[in-house]
Amino acid sequence: QEVTMRIHQFLPAQAPIPAQAIAPWAERVTEESDGRIVFELYPAMQLGGTPPSLFDQAQDGVVDIVWTVLGYTPGRFPKSEVFELPFMLTNGEETSRAFHNYVTEHAMDEFSGVHLIAAHTHGPGLFHTADPITSLEDLQGMRIRGGSRIISNMLAQLGAEPIGMPVPETTEALSRGVIEGTTIPWEVTPSLRISELVTNHTGFSGDYGLYTQTFGFVMNRATYESLPDDLRAVIDANSGIEVARAFGRVMDEGDIAGLEIARELGNSIVELDEEETARWREAAQPTIDQWLQDMESIGLDGEALYAAAQAALNAEIGQ
Amino acid sequence: MFEERSLLTRVVSTLAKAMAIAGGLTLVAIVVLVVVSVTGRALLWAGLRPITGDYELVSAGIGFAVFAFLPWTHLNRGHAVVTIFTDNFSPKANSILLFLADLAMLAASSFIAWRLYFGMLDKFAYRETTLLLRMPLGWSYAACMVGASIFVIVALFVFARTVEDIIKGNPPRLGQGAGH
Amino acid sequence: MSNIQLGLLAFPVILALIFLRVPIGLAMLGVGIGGSYLIVGNFNPVMAQFKSLTYGTFASYSLSVVPLFLLMGQFATIGGMSAALFKAAAAWMGHRKGGVAMAAVGACGGFGAICGSSLATAATMGHVALPEMRKYGYSGALATGAVAAGGTLGILIPPSVILVIFAVLTEQNIAKLFMAAFIPGFLAALGYMIVIAIYVRVNPESAGTRERVPYRERFAELGKIWPVLLVFIAVIGGIYTGIFTPTEAAAIGAAGTALIALASRALNRQKLSEAFLATASATAMIFLIVLGAAALNSFLALSQLPQFMSNWVADQGFNPWIVLAVVLVFYLVMGCVMDSLSMILLTVPIIFPMMSGLDFGLTPDEFAIWFGILVLIVVEVGLITPPVGMNLFIINSMAKDTRLSQTFKGALPFVASDIVRTIILVAFPGITLSLVWLLY
Ligand code: NA
Ligand code: NA
């Protein structure tokens, strides 16, 4: 054994990404390095700190590798944030490839402190609510939890009452009626027992989903650079778009499993038709305009980034 | 220099106390904020609204309050200690142990403040904000720096006072210790 | 030395430091940082980690409930709720043999329902009940022992600061833990009253009698405690129904008790400042230990000790009930010299995963709740066991004419009742879990 690397992340070890994406990735690297790179996996923030501190933990060398939600540190990844905008995704696999490509071409400066293994997203986030949503009108005044700044903005602009709260509080708040619904992808619903708590799920028709969140799987730069050439080659071979695709695929498989649970429970699963979806897209446009303005205020060309992100996504659709 | 009535003692004590009161007022502000937000949430039908970002305001407020409470607590020896064994030690042995513990607290407070300072620089540099209100996190850190700095001053004062006590042969100021 | 050995070594080192009067949080912090250094081989990770660890630990929404509950208890004390509770309880049972002491215990239980801390409950009730008991000829031993024991109801009956910390540490639902604490807390009060009844029968000279109060007056006194009831219902009801998060409930409780204090006209600038300073001390003390625990736990995770311990215990095929008994006796013994919160923060990260691997015929959630309540009870016994029982010291310092040795002696029968209660709760997990089953 030459190198031991610590991987730190915020979910329990048995959650889809840790179990089906990170652990297999680590096994493959160990195998391809003939056992010279080994990993210690630390799930559920075992090494301390809060989830928002994960990216810094990789950058500063507290640990060697982290997997984290980029939106946990609002303001830090403005260029990457474009993929959080409404209707800016298809499924997990395509969007993850698009996002990884986009990041490597347009947002690498946001990752300059680390070695980027992969950037990816989850599948389409949708509504899980106590009362059914069949049209934009149904959403008006509903208390809905949103997970990030942009999603909360979007909920407000769509006419809902966004309630910001940490993920672990969601289950309790939903079961007690503090919130009437939440926006998350199917993949997260089993662990939060969402489908047992609410009976209505509302998604959209067409190629594009409502929203996604962005993730980074990154390595400490010094750890990466201190590797001997042959070992660095192993890491390089296991970095990039194929890793992003694998992570995105695990998200899609998780979505299928979550959807299946809701089906078995006999919940009502609604896909809004194209006409209705178009109304929502229109209603969500101010969120995008707001983001463009925000980019302008910090000196970034939001229009160009938005166009680049759309181009990256469209290039992957159906691939 | 460290007598009960000396200028230095009064200045340090006033600083620590003012900080603790500021922390207490912050708790009151949190109470008001939460009551207003919960009321707004309960009366949505009447056109009221919860306060946006109440979670992040509460977190930032508690962070500031705890840093603000540290100096007063150390100055008054409010941290939890176990005295059952040292109660049987001689005053001299207790003086030496107190010297070491106060030195350790000085080291810890300095370490905490020093690292917090660099954390603050990071948060400003990366322009990190809170989720909903987009308050710059750097400012939350900066507010905590006030409490952390006074904690260092108090730790330095307490340590120097212990050193003086040893030199003058005064009995160690052990305080009560605490539990709950 | 292997990393696991290093992790194991941490505990004797921390204990040695603590026994040499190093503040507990500081000892845990120092060993955590030092241990991480020894495993990693340099200070860089720790240095980087502390850029955000302290702020992240302190600025925690889930822990914000702790200072708010403490502030709530301070306002309740200023508002004189302890006196009203004691008067009402004394009106109803003061005339019985030992009745004033029983009333003190009952009032402690009532105050515990709006106060999250044992010391605050013991101190405020000692202030009210001790002079009264002395007036009616109660011995110093019984009077101080009863109030010291009654004070533990401050933590046993929800809201409870220690249960909040346990819930955060083990990622359990605070509302369920609070609900589960009710019946054991009620049994504790009942047990203490039974102890008093037996005590005055065995030592008839230890308690005098108080005249019977007419029913009209009894109801009048009872009518004065409605604010306590109101705050309690708002806080616990709010948490249970989920209308409030625990933090929101604590803030509303603090607002409610502040209103009571304002209405009683006792809340002036001087009192407010005292309330802030008392809250400051208790809060900073707790959070320094929480920070120390954060540093220590990150070192222990690096050492892989928690996994090793839980695998090892599971592999040995020990009888789970014997392991549980050993763990509880360990807490009981440690409680004689350490405070409860430090003990929980120091040991639960190792002991909880270890115990979770054993089969007690309960679901993981049920086990966590049941175990949490058991640990809470045995560590709280530490508050009234010599040589280091904080409640004993506090109460004794208020009773100038009672020697500490008498207070120690007076507390022992209450410790016995605690142990009997623990055995009952161990034998019948259903007693603790019934409310949770019923309500969820
Ligand atoms: Na209580
Ligand atoms: Na004790």
Short mmCIF file of N, CA and C in Angstrom, two decimals, chain A residues 46-189:
data_model
loop_
_atom_site.label_atom_id
_atom_site.label_comp_id
_atom_site.label_asym_id
_atom_site.label_seq_id
_atom_site.Cartn_x
_atom_site.Cartn_y
_atom_site.Cartn_z
N GLN A 46 -18.89 11.84 9.48
CA GLN A 46 -18.23 11.25 10.65
C GLN A 46 -16.97 11.99 11.08
N LEU A 47 -16.29 12.60 10.12
CA LEU A 47 -15.04 13.27 10.50
C LEU A 47 -15.28 14.68 11.00
N GLY A 48 -16.52 15.04 11.17
CA GLY A 48 -16.81 16.32 11.79
C GLY A 48 -17.10 17.42 10.80
N GLY A 49 -17.59 18.54 11.34
CA GLY A 49 -17.95 19.68 10.50
C GLY A 49 -19.37 19.53 10.00
N THR A 50 -19.83 20.55 9.27
CA THR A 50 -21.18 20.54 8.72
C THR A 50 -21.09 20.30 7.22
N PRO A 51 -22.17 19.84 6.59
CA PRO A 51 -22.11 19.61 5.13
C PRO A 51 -21.57 20.83 4.34
N PRO A 52 -21.94 22.07 4.69
CA PRO A 52 -21.37 23.18 3.92
C PRO A 52 -19.84 23.29 4.01
N SER A 53 -19.23 22.66 5.02
CA SER A 53 -17.77 22.77 5.13
C SER A 53 -17.05 21.72 4.29
N LEU A 54 -17.80 20.82 3.61
CA LEU A 54 -17.15 19.70 2.92
C LEU A 54 -16.19 20.16 1.82
N PHE A 55 -16.64 21.12 0.99
CA PHE A 55 -15.79 21.52 -0.12
C PHE A 55 -14.45 22.05 0.40
N ASP A 56 -14.53 22.90 1.45
CA ASP A 56 -13.29 23.41 2.06
C ASP A 56 -12.44 22.29 2.64
N GLN A 57 -13.10 21.27 3.16
CA GLN A 57 -12.33 20.16 3.73
C GLN A 57 -11.46 19.50 2.66
N ALA A 58 -11.98 19.39 1.44
CA ALA A 58 -11.17 18.84 0.35
C ALA A 58 -10.11 19.85 -0.09
N GLN A 59 -10.54 21.10 -0.23
CA GLN A 59 -9.61 22.13 -0.71
C GLN A 59 -8.43 22.33 0.27
N ASP A 60 -8.75 22.32 1.58
CA ASP A 60 -7.72 22.60 2.59
C ASP A 60 -6.99 21.35 3.07
N GLY A 61 -7.41 20.18 2.58
CA GLY A 61 -6.70 18.97 2.97
C GLY A 61 -7.09 18.40 4.32
N VAL A 62 -8.28 18.77 4.83
CA VAL A 62 -8.75 18.09 6.04
C VAL A 62 -8.95 16.61 5.71
N VAL A 63 -9.50 16.36 4.51
CA VAL A 63 -9.60 14.99 3.99
C VAL A 63 -9.10 15.02 2.55
N ASP A 64 -9.06 13.84 1.90
CA ASP A 64 -8.52 13.80 0.54
C ASP A 64 -9.59 14.00 -0.53
N ILE A 65 -10.79 13.42 -0.27
CA ILE A 65 -11.84 13.48 -1.28
C ILE A 65 -13.16 13.78 -0.58
N VAL A 66 -13.98 14.63 -1.19
CA VAL A 66 -15.34 14.79 -0.69
C VAL A 66 -16.32 14.69 -1.83
N TRP A 67 -17.55 14.33 -1.46
CA TRP A 67 -18.69 14.44 -2.37
C TRP A 67 -19.66 15.40 -1.72
N THR A 68 -20.07 16.45 -2.41
CA THR A 68 -20.86 17.49 -1.76
C THR A 68 -21.84 18.15 -2.72
N VAL A 69 -22.84 18.79 -2.16
CA VAL A 69 -23.80 19.58 -2.93
C VAL A 69 -23.21 20.99 -3.09
N LEU A 70 -23.05 21.44 -4.34
CA LEU A 70 -22.43 22.76 -4.55
C LEU A 70 -23.31 23.87 -3.98
N GLY A 71 -24.62 23.65 -3.98
CA GLY A 71 -25.55 24.65 -3.46
C GLY A 71 -25.48 24.85 -1.96
N TYR A 72 -24.75 23.95 -1.25
CA TYR A 72 -24.59 24.14 0.20
C TYR A 72 -23.79 25.38 0.53
N THR A 73 -23.00 25.86 -0.42
CA THR A 73 -22.21 27.06 -0.20
C THR A 73 -22.65 28.11 -1.21
N PRO A 74 -23.84 28.72 -0.96
CA PRO A 74 -24.39 29.67 -1.93
C PRO A 74 -23.41 30.82 -2.17
N GLY A 75 -23.31 31.23 -3.40
CA GLY A 75 -22.44 32.35 -3.72
C GLY A 75 -21.06 31.92 -4.18
N ARG A 76 -20.72 30.67 -3.89
CA ARG A 76 -19.36 30.23 -4.18
C ARG A 76 -19.22 29.65 -5.58
N PHE A 77 -20.32 29.15 -6.15
CA PHE A 77 -20.27 28.53 -7.47
C PHE A 77 -21.28 29.20 -8.40
N PRO A 78 -21.16 30.51 -8.59
CA PRO A 78 -22.18 31.20 -9.38
C PRO A 78 -22.31 30.64 -10.79
N LYS A 79 -21.20 30.26 -11.41
CA LYS A 79 -21.27 29.78 -12.80
C LYS A 79 -21.91 28.40 -12.85
N SER A 80 -21.56 27.55 -11.87
CA SER A 80 -22.13 26.20 -11.85
C SER A 80 -23.62 26.25 -11.55
N GLU A 81 -24.01 27.34 -10.88
CA GLU A 81 -25.39 27.45 -10.40
C GLU A 81 -26.41 27.46 -11.54
N VAL A 82 -25.97 27.77 -12.75
CA VAL A 82 -26.91 27.89 -13.87
C VAL A 82 -27.74 26.62 -14.06
N PHE A 83 -27.15 25.46 -13.67
CA PHE A 83 -27.90 24.21 -13.85
C PHE A 83 -29.01 24.03 -12.82
N GLU A 84 -29.03 24.92 -11.81
CA GLU A 84 -30.13 24.84 -10.83
C GLU A 84 -31.36 25.59 -11.33
N LEU A 85 -31.22 26.32 -12.44
CA LEU A 85 -32.35 27.12 -12.92
C LEU A 85 -33.50 26.22 -13.39
N PRO A 86 -34.73 26.75 -13.38
CA PRO A 86 -35.90 25.95 -13.73
C PRO A 86 -35.79 25.38 -15.15
N PHE A 87 -36.24 24.15 -15.32
CA PHE A 87 -36.33 23.48 -16.63
C PHE A 87 -34.99 23.45 -17.36
N MET A 88 -33.94 23.20 -16.58
CA MET A 88 -32.57 23.22 -17.10
C MET A 88 -32.00 21.81 -17.05
N LEU A 89 -32.88 20.79 -17.09
CA LEU A 89 -32.36 19.42 -17.01
C LEU A 89 -33.31 18.46 -17.71
N THR A 90 -32.76 17.30 -18.03
CA THR A 90 -33.61 16.21 -18.54
C THR A 90 -33.60 15.10 -17.49
N ASN A 91 -32.76 14.06 -17.68
CA ASN A 91 -32.63 13.06 -16.61
C ASN A 91 -31.25 13.18 -15.97
N GLY A 92 -30.99 12.37 -14.95
CA GLY A 92 -29.74 12.48 -14.21
C GLY A 92 -28.52 12.22 -15.06
N GLU A 93 -28.60 11.19 -15.91
CA GLU A 93 -27.42 10.79 -16.67
C GLU A 93 -27.04 11.84 -17.72
N GLU A 94 -28.02 12.24 -18.53
CA GLU A 94 -27.72 13.25 -19.57
C GLU A 94 -27.29 14.57 -18.95
N THR A 95 -28.03 14.98 -17.93
CA THR A 95 -27.74 16.28 -17.32
C THR A 95 -26.38 16.27 -16.64
N SER A 96 -26.01 15.13 -16.04
CA SER A 96 -24.71 15.04 -15.39
C SER A 96 -23.58 15.18 -16.41
N ARG A 97 -23.75 14.53 -17.56
CA ARG A 97 -22.72 14.67 -18.60
C ARG A 97 -22.65 16.11 -19.09
N ALA A 98 -23.83 16.69 -19.30
CA ALA A 98 -23.87 18.07 -19.76
C ALA A 98 -23.21 19.00 -18.73
N PHE A 99 -23.55 18.77 -17.47
CA PHE A 99 -23.02 19.64 -16.43
C PHE A 99 -21.51 19.49 -16.32
N HIS A 100 -21.02 18.23 -16.39
CA HIS A 100 -19.58 18.03 -16.30
C HIS A 100 -18.87 18.74 -17.46
N ASN A 101 -19.41 18.58 -18.65
CA ASN A 101 -18.82 19.26 -19.81
C ASN A 101 -18.83 20.77 -19.63
N TYR A 102 -19.96 21.27 -19.18
CA TYR A 102 -20.11 22.71 -19.00
C TYR A 102 -19.07 23.22 -18.00
N VAL A 103 -18.95 22.50 -16.86
CA VAL A 103 -18.01 22.93 -15.83
C VAL A 103 -16.59 22.96 -16.38
N THR A 104 -16.19 21.87 -17.09
CA THR A 104 -14.80 21.83 -17.56
C THR A 104 -14.53 22.93 -18.60
N GLU A 105 -15.58 23.34 -19.33
CA GLU A 105 -15.34 24.38 -20.34
C GLU A 105 -15.50 25.80 -19.80
N HIS A 106 -16.44 25.99 -18.85
CA HIS A 106 -16.79 27.37 -18.49
C HIS A 106 -16.61 27.72 -17.02
N ALA A 107 -16.45 26.74 -16.14
CA ALA A 107 -16.46 27.08 -14.71
C ALA A 107 -15.31 26.46 -13.94
N MET A 108 -14.22 26.11 -14.64
CA MET A 108 -13.13 25.44 -13.94
C MET A 108 -12.50 26.33 -12.87
N ASP A 109 -12.60 27.67 -13.04
CA ASP A 109 -12.01 28.54 -12.02
C ASP A 109 -12.66 28.33 -10.66
N GLU A 110 -13.94 27.89 -10.66
CA GLU A 110 -14.60 27.64 -9.38
C GLU A 110 -14.06 26.39 -8.69
N PHE A 111 -13.33 25.57 -9.43
CA PHE A 111 -12.77 24.34 -8.88
C PHE A 111 -11.24 24.38 -8.86
N SER A 112 -10.69 25.59 -8.99
CA SER A 112 -9.23 25.67 -9.13
C SER A 112 -8.50 25.22 -7.86
N GLY A 113 -9.19 25.24 -6.73
CA GLY A 113 -8.53 24.83 -5.48
C GLY A 113 -8.45 23.32 -5.30
N VAL A 114 -9.11 22.57 -6.19
CA VAL A 114 -9.15 21.12 -6.02
C VAL A 114 -8.92 20.43 -7.35
N HIS A 115 -8.79 19.08 -7.30
CA HIS A 115 -8.81 18.31 -8.52
C HIS A 115 -10.23 17.79 -8.70
N LEU A 116 -10.87 18.17 -9.83
CA LEU A 116 -12.25 17.76 -10.07
C LEU A 116 -12.28 16.33 -10.62
N ILE A 117 -12.93 15.43 -9.85
CA ILE A 117 -13.09 14.06 -10.37
C ILE A 117 -14.32 14.03 -11.27
N ALA A 118 -15.43 14.54 -10.73
CA ALA A 118 -16.63 14.62 -11.56
C ALA A 118 -17.58 15.66 -10.98
N ALA A 119 -18.33 16.32 -11.87
CA ALA A 119 -19.42 17.19 -11.46
C ALA A 119 -20.68 16.56 -12.03
N HIS A 120 -21.74 16.50 -11.23
CA HIS A 120 -22.95 15.85 -11.74
C HIS A 120 -24.20 16.47 -11.11
N THR A 121 -25.35 15.96 -11.49
CA THR A 121 -26.62 16.49 -10.97
C THR A 121 -27.51 15.32 -10.58
N HIS A 122 -28.66 15.64 -9.98
CA HIS A 122 -29.63 14.57 -9.79
C HIS A 122 -30.70 14.67 -10.89
N GLY A 123 -31.63 13.73 -10.87
CA GLY A 123 -32.70 13.73 -11.87
C GLY A 123 -33.70 14.84 -11.56
N PRO A 124 -34.82 14.87 -12.32
CA PRO A 124 -35.76 15.97 -12.14
C PRO A 124 -36.38 16.02 -10.75
N GLY A 125 -36.30 17.20 -10.11
CA GLY A 125 -37.02 17.41 -8.87
C GLY A 125 -38.46 17.69 -9.20
N LEU A 126 -39.36 17.23 -8.36
CA LEU A 126 -40.78 17.46 -8.63
C LEU A 126 -41.52 17.71 -7.31
N PHE A 127 -42.82 17.94 -7.42
CA PHE A 127 -43.62 18.27 -6.23
C PHE A 127 -44.17 17.02 -5.57
N HIS A 128 -44.09 16.95 -4.25
CA HIS A 128 -44.71 15.90 -3.46
C HIS A 128 -45.58 16.62 -2.44
N THR A 129 -46.89 16.51 -2.61
CA THR A 129 -47.77 17.36 -1.82
C THR A 129 -48.94 16.58 -1.22
N ALA A 130 -49.48 17.16 -0.14
CA ALA A 130 -50.63 16.54 0.51
C ALA A 130 -51.87 16.68 -0.39
N ASP A 131 -52.10 17.90 -0.87
CA ASP A 131 -53.22 18.10 -1.79
C ASP A 131 -52.70 18.05 -3.22
N PRO A 132 -53.52 17.56 -4.15
CA PRO A 132 -53.03 17.41 -5.53
C PRO A 132 -52.74 18.75 -6.21
N ILE A 133 -51.73 18.75 -7.06
CA ILE A 133 -51.44 19.91 -7.91
C ILE A 133 -51.71 19.48 -9.35
N THR A 134 -52.76 20.01 -9.95
CA THR A 134 -53.02 19.68 -11.35
C THR A 134 -52.89 20.89 -12.24
N SER A 135 -52.73 22.06 -11.60
CA SER A 135 -52.52 23.26 -12.40
C SER A 135 -51.76 24.27 -11.55
N LEU A 136 -51.28 25.30 -12.19
CA LEU A 136 -50.53 26.35 -11.50
C LEU A 136 -51.36 26.96 -10.37
N GLU A 137 -52.69 27.01 -10.56
CA GLU A 137 -53.57 27.62 -9.56
C GLU A 137 -53.52 26.85 -8.24
N ASP A 138 -53.40 25.51 -8.35
CA ASP A 138 -53.39 24.69 -7.12
C ASP A 138 -52.22 25.03 -6.22
N LEU A 139 -51.15 25.52 -6.81
CA LEU A 139 -49.93 25.77 -6.03
C LEU A 139 -50.02 27.05 -5.20
N GLN A 140 -50.95 27.94 -5.60
CA GLN A 140 -50.97 29.28 -4.99
C GLN A 140 -51.12 29.21 -3.46
N GLY A 141 -50.18 29.82 -2.74
CA GLY A 141 -50.26 29.90 -1.28
C GLY A 141 -49.87 28.62 -0.55
N MET A 142 -49.52 27.56 -1.30
CA MET A 142 -49.14 26.31 -0.64
C MET A 142 -47.79 26.48 0.05
N ARG A 143 -47.68 25.93 1.27
CA ARG A 143 -46.40 26.00 2.00
C ARG A 143 -45.51 24.84 1.53
N ILE A 144 -44.48 25.18 0.77
CA ILE A 144 -43.63 24.16 0.15
C ILE A 144 -42.19 24.39 0.58
N ARG A 145 -41.52 23.30 0.94
CA ARG A 145 -40.10 23.41 1.24
C ARG A 145 -39.30 23.41 -0.05
N GLY A 146 -38.35 24.34 -0.11
CA GLY A 146 -37.42 24.36 -1.23
C GLY A 146 -36.00 24.20 -0.70
N GLY A 147 -35.19 23.45 -1.41
CA GLY A 147 -33.88 23.09 -0.86
C GLY A 147 -32.77 24.10 -1.11
N SER A 148 -32.93 24.96 -2.08
CA SER A 148 -31.84 25.89 -2.35
C SER A 148 -32.42 27.28 -2.61
N ARG A 149 -31.50 28.23 -2.75
CA ARG A 149 -31.90 29.61 -2.96
C ARG A 149 -32.75 29.76 -4.22
N ILE A 150 -32.25 29.19 -5.30
CA ILE A 150 -32.96 29.36 -6.58
C ILE A 150 -34.32 28.68 -6.55
N ILE A 151 -34.37 27.49 -5.93
CA ILE A 151 -35.65 26.79 -5.87
C ILE A 151 -36.65 27.58 -5.03
N SER A 152 -36.18 28.15 -3.92
CA SER A 152 -37.08 28.95 -3.08
C SER A 152 -37.57 30.18 -3.83
N ASN A 153 -36.65 30.83 -4.55
CA ASN A 153 -37.04 31.97 -5.41
C ASN A 153 -38.12 31.55 -6.38
N MET A 154 -37.85 30.40 -7.03
CA MET A 154 -38.77 29.92 -8.05
C MET A 154 -40.14 29.63 -7.46
N LEU A 155 -40.16 28.98 -6.28
CA LEU A 155 -41.44 28.66 -5.64
C LEU A 155 -42.23 29.93 -5.38
N ALA A 156 -41.53 30.97 -4.90
CA ALA A 156 -42.21 32.23 -4.62
C ALA A 156 -42.77 32.82 -5.91
N GLN A 157 -41.98 32.76 -6.98
CA GLN A 157 -42.43 33.34 -8.24
C GLN A 157 -43.57 32.55 -8.88
N LEU A 158 -43.62 31.25 -8.57
CA LEU A 158 -44.74 30.45 -9.06
C LEU A 158 -46.00 30.66 -8.23
N GLY A 159 -45.83 31.34 -7.06
CA GLY A 159 -47.01 31.65 -6.24
C GLY A 159 -47.14 30.84 -4.98
N ALA A 160 -46.17 29.93 -4.71
CA ALA A 160 -46.20 29.16 -3.47
C ALA A 160 -45.60 29.98 -2.33
N GLU A 161 -45.73 29.47 -1.10
CA GLU A 161 -45.08 30.10 0.05
C GLU A 161 -43.88 29.24 0.40
N PRO A 162 -42.67 29.65 -0.04
CA PRO A 162 -41.52 28.79 0.22
C PRO A 162 -41.15 28.79 1.71
N ILE A 163 -40.94 27.62 2.28
CA ILE A 163 -40.49 27.50 3.66
C ILE A 163 -39.09 26.90 3.60
N GLY A 164 -38.11 27.66 4.08
CA GLY A 164 -36.75 27.13 4.09
C GLY A 164 -36.57 26.28 5.32
N MET A 165 -36.12 25.05 5.17
CA MET A 165 -35.79 24.25 6.35
C MET A 165 -34.81 23.16 5.97
N PRO A 166 -33.98 22.74 6.97
CA PRO A 166 -32.99 21.70 6.67
C PRO A 166 -33.67 20.38 6.30
N VAL A 167 -33.00 19.60 5.45
CA VAL A 167 -33.57 18.33 4.97
C VAL A 167 -34.08 17.45 6.11
N PRO A 168 -33.31 17.25 7.19
CA PRO A 168 -33.78 16.30 8.22
C PRO A 168 -35.11 16.72 8.85
N GLU A 169 -35.45 18.01 8.80
CA GLU A 169 -36.69 18.47 9.40
C GLU A 169 -37.89 18.19 8.49
N THR A 170 -37.62 17.86 7.22
CA THR A 170 -38.70 17.78 6.24
C THR A 170 -39.75 16.75 6.60
N THR A 171 -39.29 15.54 6.96
CA THR A 171 -40.23 14.45 7.24
C THR A 171 -41.20 14.86 8.34
N GLU A 172 -40.63 15.35 9.44
CA GLU A 172 -41.44 15.75 10.58
C GLU A 172 -42.40 16.87 10.20
N ALA A 173 -41.87 17.88 9.52
CA ALA A 173 -42.70 19.03 9.16
C ALA A 173 -43.85 18.62 8.24
N LEU A 174 -43.55 17.69 7.35
CA LEU A 174 -44.58 17.22 6.41
C LEU A 174 -45.64 16.41 7.15
N SER A 175 -45.19 15.56 8.06
CA SER A 175 -46.15 14.69 8.75
C SER A 175 -47.03 15.50 9.68
N ARG A 176 -46.57 16.67 10.11
CA ARG A 176 -47.35 17.48 11.04
C ARG A 176 -48.06 18.65 10.36
N GLY A 177 -47.92 18.71 9.04
CA GLY A 177 -48.65 19.76 8.34
C GLY A 177 -48.02 21.14 8.42
N VAL A 178 -46.80 21.25 8.95
CA VAL A 178 -46.12 22.54 8.96
C VAL A 178 -45.88 23.00 7.52
N ILE A 179 -45.50 22.02 6.68
CA ILE A 179 -45.44 22.30 5.24
C ILE A 179 -46.44 21.39 4.56
N GLU A 180 -46.92 21.84 3.41
CA GLU A 180 -47.91 21.04 2.69
C GLU A 180 -47.29 20.21 1.58
N GLY A 181 -46.01 20.45 1.36
CA GLY A 181 -45.35 19.69 0.32
C GLY A 181 -43.88 20.04 0.25
N THR A 182 -43.16 19.29 -0.58
CA THR A 182 -41.74 19.58 -0.73
C THR A 182 -41.35 19.31 -2.18
N THR A 183 -40.29 19.95 -2.62
CA THR A 183 -39.74 19.65 -3.94
C THR A 183 -38.46 18.86 -3.75
N ILE A 184 -38.41 17.63 -4.26
CA ILE A 184 -37.19 16.84 -4.30
C ILE A 184 -37.32 15.84 -5.44
N PRO A 185 -36.22 15.24 -5.87
CA PRO A 185 -36.32 14.17 -6.87
C PRO A 185 -36.83 12.89 -6.21
N TRP A 186 -37.32 11.95 -7.03
CA TRP A 186 -37.81 10.66 -6.51
C TRP A 186 -36.75 9.97 -5.67
N GLU A 187 -35.52 10.12 -6.08
CA GLU A 187 -34.42 9.37 -5.48
C GLU A 187 -34.35 9.56 -3.96
N VAL A 188 -34.69 10.75 -3.46
CA VAL A 188 -34.58 11.03 -2.03
C VAL A 188 -35.82 10.59 -1.26
N THR A 189 -36.95 10.34 -1.99
CA THR A 189 -38.20 10.10 -1.27
C THR A 189 -38.19 8.87 -0.37
#
